[in-house]
């Protein structure tokens, strides 16, 4: 990937995450990225295409973090994944789920490319978890996902370290996991 495209994506992600998708225009993005408008259009046909690419890159980083934490064989998978999610919350500013924020801004049109990207992201997370342990029941998947999504939402208004501690404790208790595995 070209350094200009990389810069463009990094700046766009930061601006979208901090200010929202509709409130940030392409002019602000190219100004902050210090690139020409034609550079943007050489890489993306529209703002929607740029947003989808930003979301996909964010998803790749998040899924990779979950995969890395899942490799710990010393404790149960859900606890590993909860630790990976907690680390994500601690390392990123607590402004909630960028995907759900995108869905809120782009509404309920299931045909909209950004809404489709959001739905795909949530499905990709569940698919990853199922690939890591095919024995996970649908009920446990939903219960675990509620813990992840709830902790993300609560971290917007509460001390993120407390939220993360409770996420780990609730994961242990909800799935009868010991502290050591």
CSV table of N, CA, C and O in Angstrom, one decimal, residues 26-76:
chain,number,residue,atom,x,y,z
A,26,UNK,N,-14.7,15.2,3.1
A,26,UNK,CA,-13.5,14.8,2.4
A,26,UNK,C,-12.4,15.9,2.5
A,26,UNK,O,-11.2,15.6,2.5
A,27,UNK,N,-12.9,17.1,2.4
A,27,UNK,CA,-11.9,18.3,2.5
A,27,UNK,C,-11.1,18.2,3.8
A,27,UNK,O,-9.9,18.4,3.8
A,28,UNK,N,-11.8,18.0,4.9
A,28,UNK,CA,-11.1,17.9,6.2
A,28,UNK,C,-10.1,16.7,6.2
A,28,UNK,O,-8.9,16.8,6.7
A,29,UNK,N,-10.5,15.6,5.6
A,29,UNK,CA,-9.6,14.4,5.5
A,29,UNK,C,-8.3,14.7,4.7
A,29,UNK,O,-7.2,14.5,5.1
A,30,UNK,N,-8.5,15.3,3.5
A,30,UNK,CA,-7.4,15.5,2.7
A,30,UNK,C,-6.5,16.6,3.2
A,30,UNK,O,-5.3,16.6,3.1
A,31,UNK,N,-7.1,17.6,3.9
A,31,UNK,CA,-6.3,18.7,4.5
A,31,UNK,C,-5.4,18.1,5.7
A,31,UNK,O,-4.2,18.3,5.7
A,32,UNK,N,-6.1,17.3,6.5
A,32,UNK,CA,-5.3,16.7,7.7
A,32,UNK,C,-4.3,15.7,7.2
A,32,UNK,O,-3.3,15.5,7.8
A,33,UNK,N,-4.6,15.0,6.1
A,33,UNK,CA,-3.6,14.0,5.6
A,33,UNK,C,-2.6,14.6,4.7
A,33,UNK,O,-1.6,14.0,4.3
A,34,UNK,N,-2.8,15.9,4.4
A,34,UNK,CA,-1.9,16.7,3.5
A,34,UNK,C,-1.6,16.0,2.2
A,34,UNK,O,-0.5,15.7,1.7
A,35,UNK,N,-2.8,15.7,1.5
A,35,UNK,CA,-2.8,15.1,0.2
A,35,UNK,C,-3.7,15.8,-0.7
A,35,UNK,O,-4.5,16.6,-0.2
A,36,UNK,N,-3.6,15.6,-2.0
A,36,UNK,CA,-4.4,16.3,-3.0
A,36,UNK,C,-5.7,15.5,-3.1
A,36,UNK,O,-5.8,14.3,-2.9
A,37,UNK,N,-6.8,16.2,-3.5
A,37,UNK,CA,-8.1,15.5,-3.7
A,37,UNK,C,-8.0,14.4,-4.7
A,37,UNK,O,-8.6,13.3,-4.6
A,38,UNK,N,-7.2,14.6,-5.7
A,38,UNK,CA,-7.0,13.5,-6.8
A,38,UNK,C,-6.4,12.3,-6.2
A,38,UNK,O,-6.7,11.2,-6.6
A,39,UNK,N,-5.5,12.4,-5.2
A,39,UNK,CA,-4.9,11.3,-4.5
A,39,UNK,C,-6.0,10.5,-3.9
A,39,UNK,O,-6.0,9.2,-4.0
A,40,UNK,N,-6.9,11.1,-3.2
A,40,UNK,CA,-8.0,10.4,-2.6
A,40,UNK,C,-8.8,9.7,-3.6
A,40,UNK,O,-9.1,8.5,-3.5
A,41,UNK,N,-9.2,10.4,-4.7
A,41,UNK,CA,-10.0,9.7,-5.8
A,41,UNK,C,-9.2,8.7,-6.6
A,41,UNK,O,-9.8,7.9,-7.3
A,42,UNK,N,-7.9,8.7,-6.5
A,42,UNK,CA,-7.1,7.6,-7.2
A,42,UNK,C,-7.3,6.3,-6.4
A,42,UNK,O,-7.1,5.3,-7.0
A,43,UNK,N,-7.6,6.4,-5.1
A,43,UNK,CA,-7.7,5.3,-4.3
A,43,UNK,C,-9.2,4.9,-3.9
A,43,UNK,O,-9.4,3.7,-3.7
A,44,UNK,N,-10.1,5.8,-4.0
A,44,UNK,CA,-11.5,5.6,-3.6
A,44,UNK,C,-12.4,6.3,-4.5
A,44,UNK,O,-12.2,7.5,-4.8
A,45,UNK,N,-13.5,5.6,-4.9
A,45,UNK,CA,-14.5,6.2,-5.8
A,45,UNK,C,-15.4,7.2,-5.0
A,45,UNK,O,-16.0,8.1,-5.6
A,46,UNK,N,-15.5,7.0,-3.7
A,46,UNK,CA,-16.5,7.8,-2.9
A,46,UNK,C,-16.1,7.8,-1.5
A,46,UNK,O,-15.3,7.0,-1.0
A,47,UNK,N,-16.8,8.7,-0.7
A,47,UNK,CA,-16.6,8.7,0.7
A,47,UNK,C,-17.0,7.4,1.3
A,47,UNK,O,-16.4,6.8,2.2
A,48,UNK,N,-18.1,6.8,0.8
A,48,UNK,CA,-18.6,5.5,1.3
A,48,UNK,C,-17.5,4.4,1.1
A,48,UNK,O,-17.3,3.6,2.0
A,49,UNK,N,-16.8,4.4,0.0
A,49,UNK,CA,-15.8,3.4,-0.2
A,49,UNK,C,-14.6,3.6,0.8
A,49,UNK,O,-14.1,2.7,1.3
A,50,UNK,N,-14.3,4.9,1.1
A,50,UNK,CA,-13.3,5.2,2.0
A,50,UNK,C,-13.7,4.7,3.4
A,50,UNK,O,-12.9,4.0,4.1
A,51,UNK,N,-14.9,4.9,3.8
A,51,UNK,CA,-15.4,4.5,5.1
A,51,UNK,C,-15.4,2.9,5.2
A,51,UNK,O,-14.9,2.4,6.2
A,52,UNK,N,-15.8,2.2,4.2
A,52,UNK,CA,-15.8,0.8,4.2
A,52,UNK,C,-14.3,0.3,4.4
A,52,UNK,O,-14.1,-0.6,5.2
A,53,UNK,N,-13.4,0.9,3.6
A,53,UNK,CA,-12.0,0.5,3.8
A,53,UNK,C,-11.5,0.7,5.2
A,53,UNK,O,-10.7,-0.1,5.7
A,54,UNK,N,-11.8,1.9,5.8
A,54,UNK,CA,-11.4,2.2,7.2
A,54,UNK,C,-12.0,1.1,8.1
A,54,UNK,O,-11.3,0.6,9.0
A,55,UNK,N,-13.3,0.7,7.9
A,55,UNK,CA,-13.9,-0.3,8.8
A,55,UNK,C,-13.2,-1.6,8.6
A,55,UNK,O,-13.0,-2.4,9.6
A,56,UNK,N,-12.9,-2.0,7.3
A,56,UNK,CA,-12.3,-3.3,7.1
A,56,UNK,C,-10.9,-3.4,7.7
A,56,UNK,O,-10.5,-4.4,8.3
A,57,UNK,N,-10.1,-2.3,7.6
A,57,UNK,CA,-8.8,-2.3,8.3
A,57,UNK,C,-8.9,-2.4,9.8
A,57,UNK,O,-8.1,-3.1,10.4
A,58,UNK,N,-9.9,-1.7,10.4
A,58,UNK,CA,-10.1,-1.8,11.8
A,58,UNK,C,-10.5,-3.2,12.2
A,58,UNK,O,-10.0,-3.7,13.2
A,59,UNK,N,-11.4,-3.8,11.4
A,59,UNK,CA,-11.8,-5.2,11.7
A,59,UNK,C,-10.6,-6.1,11.6
A,59,UNK,O,-10.4,-7.0,12.5
A,60,UNK,N,-9.7,-6.0,10.7
A,60,UNK,CA,-8.5,-6.8,10.6
A,60,UNK,C,-7.7,-6.7,11.8
A,60,UNK,O,-7.2,-7.7,12.3
A,61,UNK,N,-7.5,-5.5,12.3
A,61,UNK,CA,-6.6,-5.3,13.5
A,61,UNK,C,-7.3,-6.0,14.7
A,61,UNK,O,-6.6,-6.6,15.5
A,62,UNK,N,-8.6,-5.8,14.8
A,62,UNK,CA,-9.3,-6.3,16.0
A,62,UNK,C,-9.3,-7.9,15.9
A,62,UNK,O,-9.0,-8.5,16.9
A,63,UNK,N,-9.6,-8.5,14.8
A,63,UNK,CA,-9.6,-9.9,14.7
A,63,UNK,C,-8.2,-10.5,14.9
A,63,UNK,O,-8.1,-11.6,15.5
A,64,UNK,N,-7.2,-9.8,14.4
A,64,UNK,CA,-5.8,-10.3,14.7
A,64,UNK,C,-5.5,-10.3,16.2
A,64,UNK,O,-4.9,-11.2,16.7
A,65,UNK,N,-6.0,-9.2,16.9
A,65,UNK,CA,-5.7,-9.2,18.3
A,65,UNK,C,-6.5,-10.4,19.0
A,65,UNK,O,-5.9,-11.0,19.9
A,66,UNK,N,-7.7,-10.6,18.6
A,66,UNK,CA,-8.4,-11.7,19.2
A,66,UNK,C,-7.7,-13.1,18.9
A,66,UNK,O,-7.5,-13.9,19.8
A,67,UNK,N,-7.2,-13.2,17.7
A,67,UNK,CA,-6.5,-14.5,17.4
A,67,UNK,C,-5.2,-14.6,18.2
A,67,UNK,O,-4.9,-15.7,18.7
A,68,UNK,N,-4.5,-13.5,18.4
A,68,UNK,CA,-3.3,-13.6,19.2
A,68,UNK,C,-3.6,-14.0,20.7
A,68,UNK,O,-2.9,-14.9,21.3
A,69,UNK,N,-4.7,-13.5,21.2
A,69,UNK,CA,-5.1,-13.8,22.6
A,69,UNK,C,-5.6,-15.3,22.7
A,69,UNK,O,-5.4,-15.9,23.7
A,70,UNK,N,-6.3,-15.7,21.6
A,70,UNK,CA,-6.8,-17.0,21.6
A,70,UNK,C,-5.8,-18.1,21.7
A,70,UNK,O,-6.1,-19.3,22.1
A,71,UNK,N,-4.6,-17.8,21.3
A,71,UNK,CA,-3.5,-18.8,21.3
A,71,UNK,C,-3.0,-19.3,22.7
A,71,UNK,O,-2.3,-20.3,22.8
A,72,UNK,N,-3.4,-18.6,23.7
A,72,UNK,CA,-3.1,-19.0,25.1
A,72,UNK,C,-3.8,-20.3,25.5
A,72,UNK,O,-5.0,-20.2,25.7
A,73,UNK,N,-3.1,-21.4,25.5
A,73,UNK,CA,-3.8,-22.7,25.8
A,73,UNK,C,-3.9,-22.9,27.3
A,73,UNK,O,-4.5,-23.9,27.7
A,74,UNK,N,-3.3,-22.0,28.1
A,74,UNK,CA,-3.4,-22.2,29.6
A,74,UNK,C,-4.7,-21.8,30.2
A,74,UNK,O,-4.9,-22.1,31.4
A,75,UNK,N,-5.6,-21.2,29.4
A,75,UNK,CA,-6.9,-20.9,30.0
A,75,UNK,C,-8.0,-21.0,28.9
A,75,UNK,O,-7.7,-21.1,27.8
A,76,UNK,N,-9.2,-21.0,29.3
A,76,UNK,CA,-10.3,-21.2,28.4
A,76,UNK,C,-10.4,-20.1,27.3
A,76,UNK,O,-10.0,-18.9,27.5
